[in-house]
XYZ file of C-alpha atoms in Angstrom:
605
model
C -51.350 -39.012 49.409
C -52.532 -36.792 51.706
C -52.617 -36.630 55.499
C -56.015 -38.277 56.742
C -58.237 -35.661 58.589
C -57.364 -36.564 62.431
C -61.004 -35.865 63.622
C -62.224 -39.184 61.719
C -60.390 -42.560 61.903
C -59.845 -44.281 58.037
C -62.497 -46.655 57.230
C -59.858 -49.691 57.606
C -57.651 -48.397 60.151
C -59.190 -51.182 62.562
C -59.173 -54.669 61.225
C -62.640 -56.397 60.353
C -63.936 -59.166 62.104
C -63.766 -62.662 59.793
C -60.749 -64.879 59.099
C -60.526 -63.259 55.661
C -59.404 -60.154 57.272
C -57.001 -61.481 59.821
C -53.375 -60.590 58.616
C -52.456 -64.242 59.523
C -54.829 -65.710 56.830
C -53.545 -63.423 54.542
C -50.188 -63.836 54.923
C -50.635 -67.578 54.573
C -52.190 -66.683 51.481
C -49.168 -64.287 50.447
C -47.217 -66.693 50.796
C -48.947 -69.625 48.635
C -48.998 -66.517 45.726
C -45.746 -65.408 46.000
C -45.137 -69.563 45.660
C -47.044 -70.186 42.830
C -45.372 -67.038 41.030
C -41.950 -68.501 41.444
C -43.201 -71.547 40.279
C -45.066 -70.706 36.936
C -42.763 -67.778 36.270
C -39.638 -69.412 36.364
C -40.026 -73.039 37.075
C -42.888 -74.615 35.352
C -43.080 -73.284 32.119
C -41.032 -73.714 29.007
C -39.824 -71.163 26.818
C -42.412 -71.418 24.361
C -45.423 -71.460 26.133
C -44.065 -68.596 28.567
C -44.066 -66.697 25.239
C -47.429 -67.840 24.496
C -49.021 -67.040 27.630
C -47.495 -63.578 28.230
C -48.865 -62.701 24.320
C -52.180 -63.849 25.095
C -52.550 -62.392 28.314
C -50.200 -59.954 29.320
C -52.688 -57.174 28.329
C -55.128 -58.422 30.371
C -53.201 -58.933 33.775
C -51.809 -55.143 32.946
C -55.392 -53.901 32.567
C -56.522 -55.647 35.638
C -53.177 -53.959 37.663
C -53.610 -50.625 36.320
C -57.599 -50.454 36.757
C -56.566 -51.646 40.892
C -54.093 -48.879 40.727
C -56.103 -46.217 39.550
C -59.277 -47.556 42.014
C -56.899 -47.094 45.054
C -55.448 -43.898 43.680
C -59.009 -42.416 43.671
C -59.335 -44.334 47.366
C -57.055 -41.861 48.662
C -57.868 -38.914 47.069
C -61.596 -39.345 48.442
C -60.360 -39.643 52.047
C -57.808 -36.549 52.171
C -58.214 -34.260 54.924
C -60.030 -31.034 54.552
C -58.301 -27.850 54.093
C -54.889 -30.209 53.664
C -54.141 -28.927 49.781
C -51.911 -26.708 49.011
C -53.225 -22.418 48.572
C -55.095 -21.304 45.747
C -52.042 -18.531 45.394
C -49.488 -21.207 45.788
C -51.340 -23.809 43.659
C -51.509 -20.595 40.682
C -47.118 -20.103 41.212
C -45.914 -23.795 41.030
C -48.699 -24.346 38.655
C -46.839 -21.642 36.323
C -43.079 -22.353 37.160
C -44.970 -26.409 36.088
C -46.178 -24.736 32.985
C -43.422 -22.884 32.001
C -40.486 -25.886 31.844
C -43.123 -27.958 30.460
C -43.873 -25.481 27.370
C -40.438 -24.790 27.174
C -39.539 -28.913 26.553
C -42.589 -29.698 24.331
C -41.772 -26.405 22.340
C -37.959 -27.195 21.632
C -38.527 -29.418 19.326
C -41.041 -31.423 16.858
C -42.430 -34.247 18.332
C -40.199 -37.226 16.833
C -38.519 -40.293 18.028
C -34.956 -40.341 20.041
C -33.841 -43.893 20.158
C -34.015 -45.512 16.364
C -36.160 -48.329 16.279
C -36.527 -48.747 19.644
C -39.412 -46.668 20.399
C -41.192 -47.811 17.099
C -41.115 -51.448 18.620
C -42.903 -50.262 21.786
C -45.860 -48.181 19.564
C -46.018 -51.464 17.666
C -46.161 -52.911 20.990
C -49.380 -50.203 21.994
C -51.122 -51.408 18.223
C -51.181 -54.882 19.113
C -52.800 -53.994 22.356
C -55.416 -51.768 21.272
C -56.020 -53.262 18.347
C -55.934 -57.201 19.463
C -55.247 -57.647 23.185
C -52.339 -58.996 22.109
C -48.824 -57.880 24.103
C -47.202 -58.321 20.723
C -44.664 -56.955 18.103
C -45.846 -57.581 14.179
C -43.393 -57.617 11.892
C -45.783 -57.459 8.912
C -49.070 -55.951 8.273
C -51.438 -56.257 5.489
C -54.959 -54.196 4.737
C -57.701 -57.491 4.523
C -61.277 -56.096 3.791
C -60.585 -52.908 5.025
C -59.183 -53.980 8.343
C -55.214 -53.512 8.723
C -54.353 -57.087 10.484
C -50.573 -57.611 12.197
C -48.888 -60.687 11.303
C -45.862 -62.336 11.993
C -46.325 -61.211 16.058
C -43.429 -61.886 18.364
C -43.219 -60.898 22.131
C -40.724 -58.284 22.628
C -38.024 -58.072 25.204
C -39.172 -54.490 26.394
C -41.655 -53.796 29.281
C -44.796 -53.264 28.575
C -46.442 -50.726 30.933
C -45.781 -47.444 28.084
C -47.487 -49.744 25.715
C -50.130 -50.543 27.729
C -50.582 -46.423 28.382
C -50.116 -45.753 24.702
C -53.319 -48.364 23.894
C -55.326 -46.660 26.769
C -54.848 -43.536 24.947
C -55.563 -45.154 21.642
C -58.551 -46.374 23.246
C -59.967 -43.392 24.363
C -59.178 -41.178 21.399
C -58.750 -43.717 18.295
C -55.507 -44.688 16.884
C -52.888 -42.547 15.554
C -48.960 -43.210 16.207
C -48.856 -39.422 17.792
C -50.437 -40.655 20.884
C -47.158 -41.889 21.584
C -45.899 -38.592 21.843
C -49.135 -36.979 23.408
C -48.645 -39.321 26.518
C -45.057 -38.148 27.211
C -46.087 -34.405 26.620
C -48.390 -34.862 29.333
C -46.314 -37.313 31.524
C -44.060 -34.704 31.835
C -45.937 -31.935 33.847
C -46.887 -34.799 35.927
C -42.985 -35.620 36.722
C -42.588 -32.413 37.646
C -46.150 -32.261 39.980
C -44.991 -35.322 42.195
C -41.222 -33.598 41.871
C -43.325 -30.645 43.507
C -45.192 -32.727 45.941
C -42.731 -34.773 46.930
C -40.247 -31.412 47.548
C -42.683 -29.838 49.579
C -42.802 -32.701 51.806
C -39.224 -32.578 52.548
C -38.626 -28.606 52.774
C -42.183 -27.018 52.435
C -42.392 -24.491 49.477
C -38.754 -23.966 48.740
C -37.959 -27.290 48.801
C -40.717 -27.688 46.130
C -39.608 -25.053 43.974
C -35.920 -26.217 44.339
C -37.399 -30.027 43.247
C -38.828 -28.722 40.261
C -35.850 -26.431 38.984
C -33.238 -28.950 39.536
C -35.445 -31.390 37.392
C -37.103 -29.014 34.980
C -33.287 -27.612 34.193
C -32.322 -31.419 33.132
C -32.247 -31.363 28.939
C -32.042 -34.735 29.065
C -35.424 -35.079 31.068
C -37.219 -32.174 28.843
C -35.822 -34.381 25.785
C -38.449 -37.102 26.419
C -41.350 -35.069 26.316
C -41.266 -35.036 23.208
C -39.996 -38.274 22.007
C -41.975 -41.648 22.424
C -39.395 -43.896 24.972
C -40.390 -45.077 27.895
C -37.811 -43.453 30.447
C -40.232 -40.556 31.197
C -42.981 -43.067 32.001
C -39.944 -44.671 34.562
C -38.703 -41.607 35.860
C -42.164 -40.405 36.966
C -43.024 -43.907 38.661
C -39.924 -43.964 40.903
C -41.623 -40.448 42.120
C -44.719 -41.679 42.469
C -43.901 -44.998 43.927
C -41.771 -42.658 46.837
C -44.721 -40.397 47.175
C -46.869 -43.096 47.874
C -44.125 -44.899 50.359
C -44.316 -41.762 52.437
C -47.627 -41.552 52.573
C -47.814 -45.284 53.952
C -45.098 -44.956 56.391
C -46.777 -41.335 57.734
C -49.692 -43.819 58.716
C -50.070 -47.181 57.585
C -53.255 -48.292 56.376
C -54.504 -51.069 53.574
C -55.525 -48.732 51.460
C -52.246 -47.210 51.214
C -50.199 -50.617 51.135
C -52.387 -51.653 48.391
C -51.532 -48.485 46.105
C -47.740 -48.497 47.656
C -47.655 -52.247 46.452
C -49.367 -52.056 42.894
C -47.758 -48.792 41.714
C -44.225 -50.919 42.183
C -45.742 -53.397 40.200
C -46.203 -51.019 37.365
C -42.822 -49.179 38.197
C -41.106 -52.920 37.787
C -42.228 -53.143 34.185
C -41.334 -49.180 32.958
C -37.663 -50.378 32.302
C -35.814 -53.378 32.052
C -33.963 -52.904 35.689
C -36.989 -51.227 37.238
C -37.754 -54.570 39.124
C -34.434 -53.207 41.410
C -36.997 -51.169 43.381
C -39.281 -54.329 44.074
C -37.002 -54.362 46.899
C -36.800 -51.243 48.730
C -40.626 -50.868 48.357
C -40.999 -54.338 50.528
C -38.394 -53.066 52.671
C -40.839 -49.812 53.216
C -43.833 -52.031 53.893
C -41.942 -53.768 56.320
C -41.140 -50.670 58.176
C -44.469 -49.754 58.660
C -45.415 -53.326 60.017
C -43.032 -51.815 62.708
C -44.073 -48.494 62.861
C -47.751 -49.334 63.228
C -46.873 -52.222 65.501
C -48.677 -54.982 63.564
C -48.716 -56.702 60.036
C -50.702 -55.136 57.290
C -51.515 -57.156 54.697
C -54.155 -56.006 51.981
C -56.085 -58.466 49.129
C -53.908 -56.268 46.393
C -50.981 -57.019 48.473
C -52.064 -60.550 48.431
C -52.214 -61.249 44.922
C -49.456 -59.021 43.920
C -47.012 -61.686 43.456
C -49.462 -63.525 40.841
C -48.799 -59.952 38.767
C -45.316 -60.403 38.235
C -46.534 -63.593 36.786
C -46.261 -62.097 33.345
C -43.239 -60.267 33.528
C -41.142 -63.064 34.802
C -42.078 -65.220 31.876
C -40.953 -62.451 29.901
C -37.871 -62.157 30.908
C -37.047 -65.513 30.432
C -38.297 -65.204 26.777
C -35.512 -62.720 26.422
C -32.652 -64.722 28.362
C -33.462 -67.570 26.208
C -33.397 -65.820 22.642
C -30.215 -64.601 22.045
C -30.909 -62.282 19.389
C -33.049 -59.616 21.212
C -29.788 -59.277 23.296
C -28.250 -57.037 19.923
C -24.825 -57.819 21.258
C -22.130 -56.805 19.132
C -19.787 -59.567 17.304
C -16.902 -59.946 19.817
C -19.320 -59.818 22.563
C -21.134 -62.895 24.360
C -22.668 -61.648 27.181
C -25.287 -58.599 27.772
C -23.700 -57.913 31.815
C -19.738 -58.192 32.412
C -16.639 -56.645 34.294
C -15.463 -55.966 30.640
C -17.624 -53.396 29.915
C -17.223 -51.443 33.659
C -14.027 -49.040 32.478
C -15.788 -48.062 29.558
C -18.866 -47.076 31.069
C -17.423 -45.700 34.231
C -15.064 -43.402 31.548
C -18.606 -42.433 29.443
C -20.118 -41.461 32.607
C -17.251 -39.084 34.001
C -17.324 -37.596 30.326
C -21.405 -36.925 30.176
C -21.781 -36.411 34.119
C -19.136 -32.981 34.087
C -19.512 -32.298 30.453
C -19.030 -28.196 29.916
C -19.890 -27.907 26.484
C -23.508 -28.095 24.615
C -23.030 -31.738 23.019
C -25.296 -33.707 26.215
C -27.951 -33.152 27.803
C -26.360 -33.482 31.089
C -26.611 -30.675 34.115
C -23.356 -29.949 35.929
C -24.696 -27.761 38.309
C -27.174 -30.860 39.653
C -24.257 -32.916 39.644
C -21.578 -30.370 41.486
C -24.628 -29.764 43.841
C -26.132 -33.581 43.859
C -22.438 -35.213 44.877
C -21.712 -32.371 47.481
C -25.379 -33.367 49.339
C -24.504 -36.929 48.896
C -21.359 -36.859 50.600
C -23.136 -34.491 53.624
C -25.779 -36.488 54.050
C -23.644 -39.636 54.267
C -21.426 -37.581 56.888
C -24.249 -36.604 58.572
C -26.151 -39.429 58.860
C -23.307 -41.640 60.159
C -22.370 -39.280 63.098
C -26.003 -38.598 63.891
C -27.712 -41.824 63.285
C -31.239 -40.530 63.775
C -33.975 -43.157 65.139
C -35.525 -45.011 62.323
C -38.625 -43.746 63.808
C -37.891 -40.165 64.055
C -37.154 -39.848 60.414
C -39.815 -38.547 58.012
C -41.865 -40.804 55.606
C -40.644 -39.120 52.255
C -37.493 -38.820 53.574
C -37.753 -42.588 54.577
C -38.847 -43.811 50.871
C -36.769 -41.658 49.340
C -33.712 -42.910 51.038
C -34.780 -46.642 49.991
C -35.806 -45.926 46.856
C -32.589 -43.653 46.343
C -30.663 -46.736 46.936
C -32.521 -48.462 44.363
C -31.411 -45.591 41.976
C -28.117 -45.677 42.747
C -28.079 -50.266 42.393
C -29.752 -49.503 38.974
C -26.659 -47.344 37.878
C -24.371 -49.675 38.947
C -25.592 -52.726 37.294
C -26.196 -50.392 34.206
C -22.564 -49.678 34.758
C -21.764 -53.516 33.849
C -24.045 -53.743 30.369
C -22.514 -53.610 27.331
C -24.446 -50.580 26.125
C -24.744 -47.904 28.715
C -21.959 -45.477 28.267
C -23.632 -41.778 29.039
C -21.750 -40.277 26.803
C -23.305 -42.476 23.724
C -26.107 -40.228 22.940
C -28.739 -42.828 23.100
C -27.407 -44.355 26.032
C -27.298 -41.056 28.321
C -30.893 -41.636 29.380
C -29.796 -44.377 31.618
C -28.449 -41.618 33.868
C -32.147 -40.342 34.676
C -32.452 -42.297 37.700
C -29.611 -41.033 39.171
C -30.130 -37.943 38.383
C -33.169 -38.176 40.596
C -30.554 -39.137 43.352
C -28.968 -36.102 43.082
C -32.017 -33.792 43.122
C -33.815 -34.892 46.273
C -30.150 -35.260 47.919
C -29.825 -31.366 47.309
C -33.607 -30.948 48.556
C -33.030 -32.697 51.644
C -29.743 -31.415 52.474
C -31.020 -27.953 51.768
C -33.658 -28.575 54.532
C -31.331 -29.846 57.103
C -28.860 -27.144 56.738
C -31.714 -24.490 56.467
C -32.463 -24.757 59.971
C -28.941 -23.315 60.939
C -28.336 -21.163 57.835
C -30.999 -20.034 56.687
C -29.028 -18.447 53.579
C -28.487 -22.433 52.284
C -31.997 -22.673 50.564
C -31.756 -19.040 49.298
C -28.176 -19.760 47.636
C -29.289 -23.489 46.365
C -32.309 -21.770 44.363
C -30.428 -19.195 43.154
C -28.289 -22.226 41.373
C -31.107 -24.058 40.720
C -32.182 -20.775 38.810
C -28.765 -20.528 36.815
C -29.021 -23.955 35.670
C -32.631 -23.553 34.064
C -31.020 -20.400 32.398
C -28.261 -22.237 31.035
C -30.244 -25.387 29.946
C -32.885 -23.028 28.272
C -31.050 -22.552 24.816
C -30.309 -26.328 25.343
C -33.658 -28.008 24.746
C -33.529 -27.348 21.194
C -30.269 -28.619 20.711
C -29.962 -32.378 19.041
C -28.595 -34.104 22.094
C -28.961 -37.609 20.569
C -27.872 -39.575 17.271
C -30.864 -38.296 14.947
C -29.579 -38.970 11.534
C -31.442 -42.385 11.446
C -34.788 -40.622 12.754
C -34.273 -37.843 10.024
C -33.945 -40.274 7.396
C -37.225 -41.783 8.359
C -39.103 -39.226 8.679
C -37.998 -37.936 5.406
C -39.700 -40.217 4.190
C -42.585 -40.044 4.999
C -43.438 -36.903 4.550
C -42.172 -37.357 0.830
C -44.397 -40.417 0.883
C -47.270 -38.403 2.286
C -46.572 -36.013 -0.045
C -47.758 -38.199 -3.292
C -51.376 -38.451 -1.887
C -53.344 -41.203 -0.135
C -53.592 -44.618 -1.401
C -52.591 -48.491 -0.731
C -48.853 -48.890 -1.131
C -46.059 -51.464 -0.250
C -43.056 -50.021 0.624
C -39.535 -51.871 0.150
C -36.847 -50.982 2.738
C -33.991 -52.730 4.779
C -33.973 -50.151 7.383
C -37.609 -51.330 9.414
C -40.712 -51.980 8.173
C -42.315 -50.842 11.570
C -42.213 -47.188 11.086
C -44.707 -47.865 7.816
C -46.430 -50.851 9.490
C -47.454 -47.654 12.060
C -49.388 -45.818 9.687
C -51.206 -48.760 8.102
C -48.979 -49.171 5.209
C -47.346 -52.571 4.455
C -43.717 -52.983 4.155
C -41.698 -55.366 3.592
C -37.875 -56.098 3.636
C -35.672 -55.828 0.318
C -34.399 -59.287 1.299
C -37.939 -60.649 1.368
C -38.891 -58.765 -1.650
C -36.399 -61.224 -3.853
C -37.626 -64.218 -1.895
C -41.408 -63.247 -2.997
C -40.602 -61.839 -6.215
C -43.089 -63.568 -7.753
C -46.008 -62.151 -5.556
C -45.067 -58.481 -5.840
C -44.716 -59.191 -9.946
C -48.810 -59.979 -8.999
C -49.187 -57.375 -6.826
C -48.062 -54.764 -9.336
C -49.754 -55.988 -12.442
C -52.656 -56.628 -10.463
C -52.958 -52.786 -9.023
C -53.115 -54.408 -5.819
C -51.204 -50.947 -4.803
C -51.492 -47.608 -6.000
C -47.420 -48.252 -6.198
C -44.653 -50.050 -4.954
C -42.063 -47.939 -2.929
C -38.381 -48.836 -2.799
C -35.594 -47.241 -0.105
C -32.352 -47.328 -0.503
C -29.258 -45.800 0.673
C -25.735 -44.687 -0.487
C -22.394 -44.600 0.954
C -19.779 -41.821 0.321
C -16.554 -43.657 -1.493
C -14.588 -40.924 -2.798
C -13.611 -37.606 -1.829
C -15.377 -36.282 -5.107
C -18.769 -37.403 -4.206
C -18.973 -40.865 -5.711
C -21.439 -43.010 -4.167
C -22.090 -46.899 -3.787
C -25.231 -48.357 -2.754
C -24.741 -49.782 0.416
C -25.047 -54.356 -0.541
C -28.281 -54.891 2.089
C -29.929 -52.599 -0.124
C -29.611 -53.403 -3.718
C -32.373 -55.142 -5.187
C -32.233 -58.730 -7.145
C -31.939 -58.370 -10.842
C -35.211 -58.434 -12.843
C -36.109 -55.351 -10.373
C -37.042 -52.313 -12.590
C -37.518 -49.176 -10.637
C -37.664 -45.139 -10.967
C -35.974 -42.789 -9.302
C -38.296 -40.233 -7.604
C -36.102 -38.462 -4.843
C -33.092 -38.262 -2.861
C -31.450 -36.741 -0.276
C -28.241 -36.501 1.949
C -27.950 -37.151 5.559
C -24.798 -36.771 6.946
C -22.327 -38.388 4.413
C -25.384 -40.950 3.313
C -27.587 -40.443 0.425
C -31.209 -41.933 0.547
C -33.329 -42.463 -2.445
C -36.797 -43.494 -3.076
C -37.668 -44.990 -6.340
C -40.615 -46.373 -7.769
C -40.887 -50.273 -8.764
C -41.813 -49.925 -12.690
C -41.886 -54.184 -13.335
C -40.164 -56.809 -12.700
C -38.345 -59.851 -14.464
C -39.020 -63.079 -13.351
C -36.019 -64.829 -15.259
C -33.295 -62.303 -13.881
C -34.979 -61.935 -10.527
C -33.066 -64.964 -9.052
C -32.697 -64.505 -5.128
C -29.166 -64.167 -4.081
C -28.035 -61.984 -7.230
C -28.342 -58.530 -7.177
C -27.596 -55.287 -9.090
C -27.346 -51.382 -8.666
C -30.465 -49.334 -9.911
């Protein structure tokens, strides 16, 4: 992403003899893909088979994508000019400031999960993949001669490029489901790197010190370093994907089209609405077509329509099957004018929150809003020569625009209120906005007041203050994550061996480590299978979990109805605890009665 060293033209900068290197040809042959992707991912295929396909392959197209990626990526880095890093001295500083918010996120808290159930779908996801190919969610799992085999696989609605990373991980240092957690740890220095790079570019140092405070500062951000979601994995590809627009537009080349063009590939399927910046990236390209004076079209470029392919298809999986849409029961649709008040009313509440219950920052949003409305000012009475303005400032503009059209739409879902706890990470994107708006207006105003960038830092430096005795704080709904990991560790606790475990909460958390779960509705259907199982010693032992609700103000307690187990069910208590006003228990299955265990009737144990 560097500037190219002036004294030597780039090894494509002049276009190769051959009609497979005129732009013509290739653009004829752009346009055949980007036919033949509309075609087979929303046209020709039915439901069904989309599903098929996208299981069966999905990994594969990702692989291919990422391994292009990475092979440009390294493209670049061979051909940056000498001499054109940053200091040793100044390398060892941001390098520290880097270090510091990093420790100070990964340190707040253990590493655990933030959104229930949601981030054990994608790590079943990431099993699937390393251990089958498969883009896949099981829903069971059983050990057959000593290999643990998923069954039951569906595709899932959710994108699968923090899978994908999670199985390269898995890959490269064997499973275990705290890889998960290991790749956000380490995404996030690298958020704050390109936050670094990216700032310099716009301001030189300052501005890079300023980046990197307003976003370091950010509990919200620091929170998903050490959870397992895939909004870090988002967050840092919007950055990157701007990083490498400015370096295309500073001097367009193939090289940098084709890792401009595949890195928004991979940034389209980090989050649901991350194909928004699809977009302002081709609107980028097309600038430096004019900037350059002719059409650049590269072979990654040409086939990058053919790797949408698989996340079309998956999306219409997911508008076809209404129950991955987890609407509510007086709702019918997942986008709507319905939800807008609410979600406007949620984001005015987390957006200028005072107290300690988000993990919002008011002084980026004070500062963010008061930039916005400059730069809009400014830019309307100065209206600078699309040529004259600078390539990040360029793709961050378009890509800003993106940001801001993905909080909008989010504005219309019917889950997306900031203020819900779990839903306040659909802020991070504008939170970006707000960050590089400072930056840049910062550097504008810096060249008439020079006391702008010096006051701006000093509030970038109150807000990491402030947010410091924040990253330890719960700012999301844990209760469900603490009841899970509860236990496990008291599951852990009773030593190795084969077990089935018996829960109506999710059998994917167990499913992760190898263990076989299955539902307590299930459990009555099969009734006569676990009766084998257990006089068999298929298991060391059957687990049950259940949980209690509060129903009196004297601590009475009634097991809640999804829970209770079908008569004929003889289990032990082993342990209990409360969370919240819930009790959870974990009992051991002792036998069971075939005659009483009728599915449908139930009993309290």
């Amino acid at each position: 992403m560097n500037d190219l060293n002036p004294s030597r033209p780039p090894p494509d900068s002049a276009p190769a003899s051959g009609p497979l290197h005129r732009p013509e040809f290739r653009l004829a042959l752009f346009g055949l893909a980007a036919v033949a992707a509309v075609y087979f991912g929303f046209l020709g295929l039915d439901v069904e088979t989309s599903g098929m396909l996208v299981k069966r392959f999905g990994y594969h197209v990702m692989l291919l994508t990422f391994a292009l990626w990475v092979l440009m990526l390294w493209r670049l880095w061979n051909r940056r000019a000498p001499g054109a890093g940053v200091a040793p001295r100044e390398m060892l500083s941001a390098g520290l400031i880097i270090g510091l918010f990093s420790a100070m996120a990964i340190s707040a808290e253990p590493f655990r999960s933030k959104v229930l159930y949601d981030e054990f779908v994608l790590q079943s996801t990431a099993f699937n993949m390393h251990f089958f190919r498969d883009t896949a969610t099981m829903v069971r799992g059983y050990d057959i001669l000593g290999a643990f085999l998923s069954l039951d696989n569906y595709l899932d609605k959710r994108p699968n490029f923090y899978p994908f990373l999670i199985s390269l991980v898995h890959d490269l240092t064997g499973y275990r489901p705290l890889n998960a957690y290991w790749l956000n740890a380490g995404l996030y220095p690298v958020t704050l790197g390109v936050a670094y790079y990216l700032g310099r570019r716009l301001a030189g140092r300052w501005g890079a010190y300023l980046a990197v405070l307003l976003l370091g500062s950010l509990p919200l951000l620091g929170q998903n370093a050490t959870g397992s979601g895939m909004e870090l994995l988002n967050f840092c590809m919007i950055l990157v994907v701007a990083a490498l627009g400015g370096a295309y537009l500073r001097q367009p080349d193939e090289t940098r089209l084709s890792a401009l063009v595949l890195g928004t590939v991979l940034l389209a399927q980090s989050r649901y609405e991350s194909a928004i910046y699809v977009l302002p990236a081709a609107l980028i390209i097309l600038v430096g077509w004019w900037k350059s004076g002719r059409a650049i079209m590269s072979w990654s470029a040409v086939v990058a329509p053919l790797l949408f392919i698989p996340f079309a298809l998956q999306n219409k999986v997911l508008s076809n099957t209404r129950w991955m849409w987890e609407l509510k029961e007086n709702q019918d649709s997942r986008f709507s004018t319905e939800y807008l008040s609410k979600n406007l009313t949620g984001a005015k509440e987390f957006l200028f929150n005072t107290s300690q219950s988000f993990g919002n920052s008011l002084i980026l949003t004070l500062l963010g809003l008061l930039a916005l409305v400059w730069l809009v000012w400014h830019l309307l009475r100065w209206r600078p020569p699309l040529r004259e303005i600078a390539g990040e400032r360029l793709a961050l503009l378009l890509l800003g625009l993106g940001a801001v059209a993905n909080t909008v739409l989010v504005m219309f879902y019917y889950w997306s209120s900031f203020n819900d706890p779990m839903a306040s990470r659909f802020s991070l994107p504008l939170y970006l906005v707000f960050a590089f708006a400072v930056v840049t207006a910062g550097a504008v105003l810096g060249r008439r007041w020079r006391a702008v960038p010096v006051a701006l830092t000093a509030l970038a430096l109150l807000a990491s203050v402030s947010a410091a005795s924040r990253f330890a704080l719960p700012l999301y709904s844990h209760t469900g994550i603490d009841e899970i990991e509860w236990e496990r560790r008291v599951v852990a606790a009773r030593g190795p061996g084969e077990r089935l475990i018996i829960t109506n909460k999710s059998t994917l958390p167990w499913l992760l480590l190898k263990t076989p779960s299955i539902l307590v509705g299930r459990a009555g259907l099969v009734a006569d299978r676990v009766q084998a199982q257990l006089e068999e010693d298929t298991f060391k032992e059957i687990l049950v979990m259940q949980s209690f609700r509060p129903t009196t103000v004297d601590g009475d307690y009634q097991m809640v109805p999804e829970d209770r187990l079908p008569k004929g069910f003889d289990i032990e208590p082993l342990a209990e605890r409360r969370f919240g006003t819930k009790l959870t228990r974990i009992s051991r299955l002792v036998a069971i009665n075939l005659s009483l265990a009728k599915p449908g009737e139930s009993t309290v144990r």
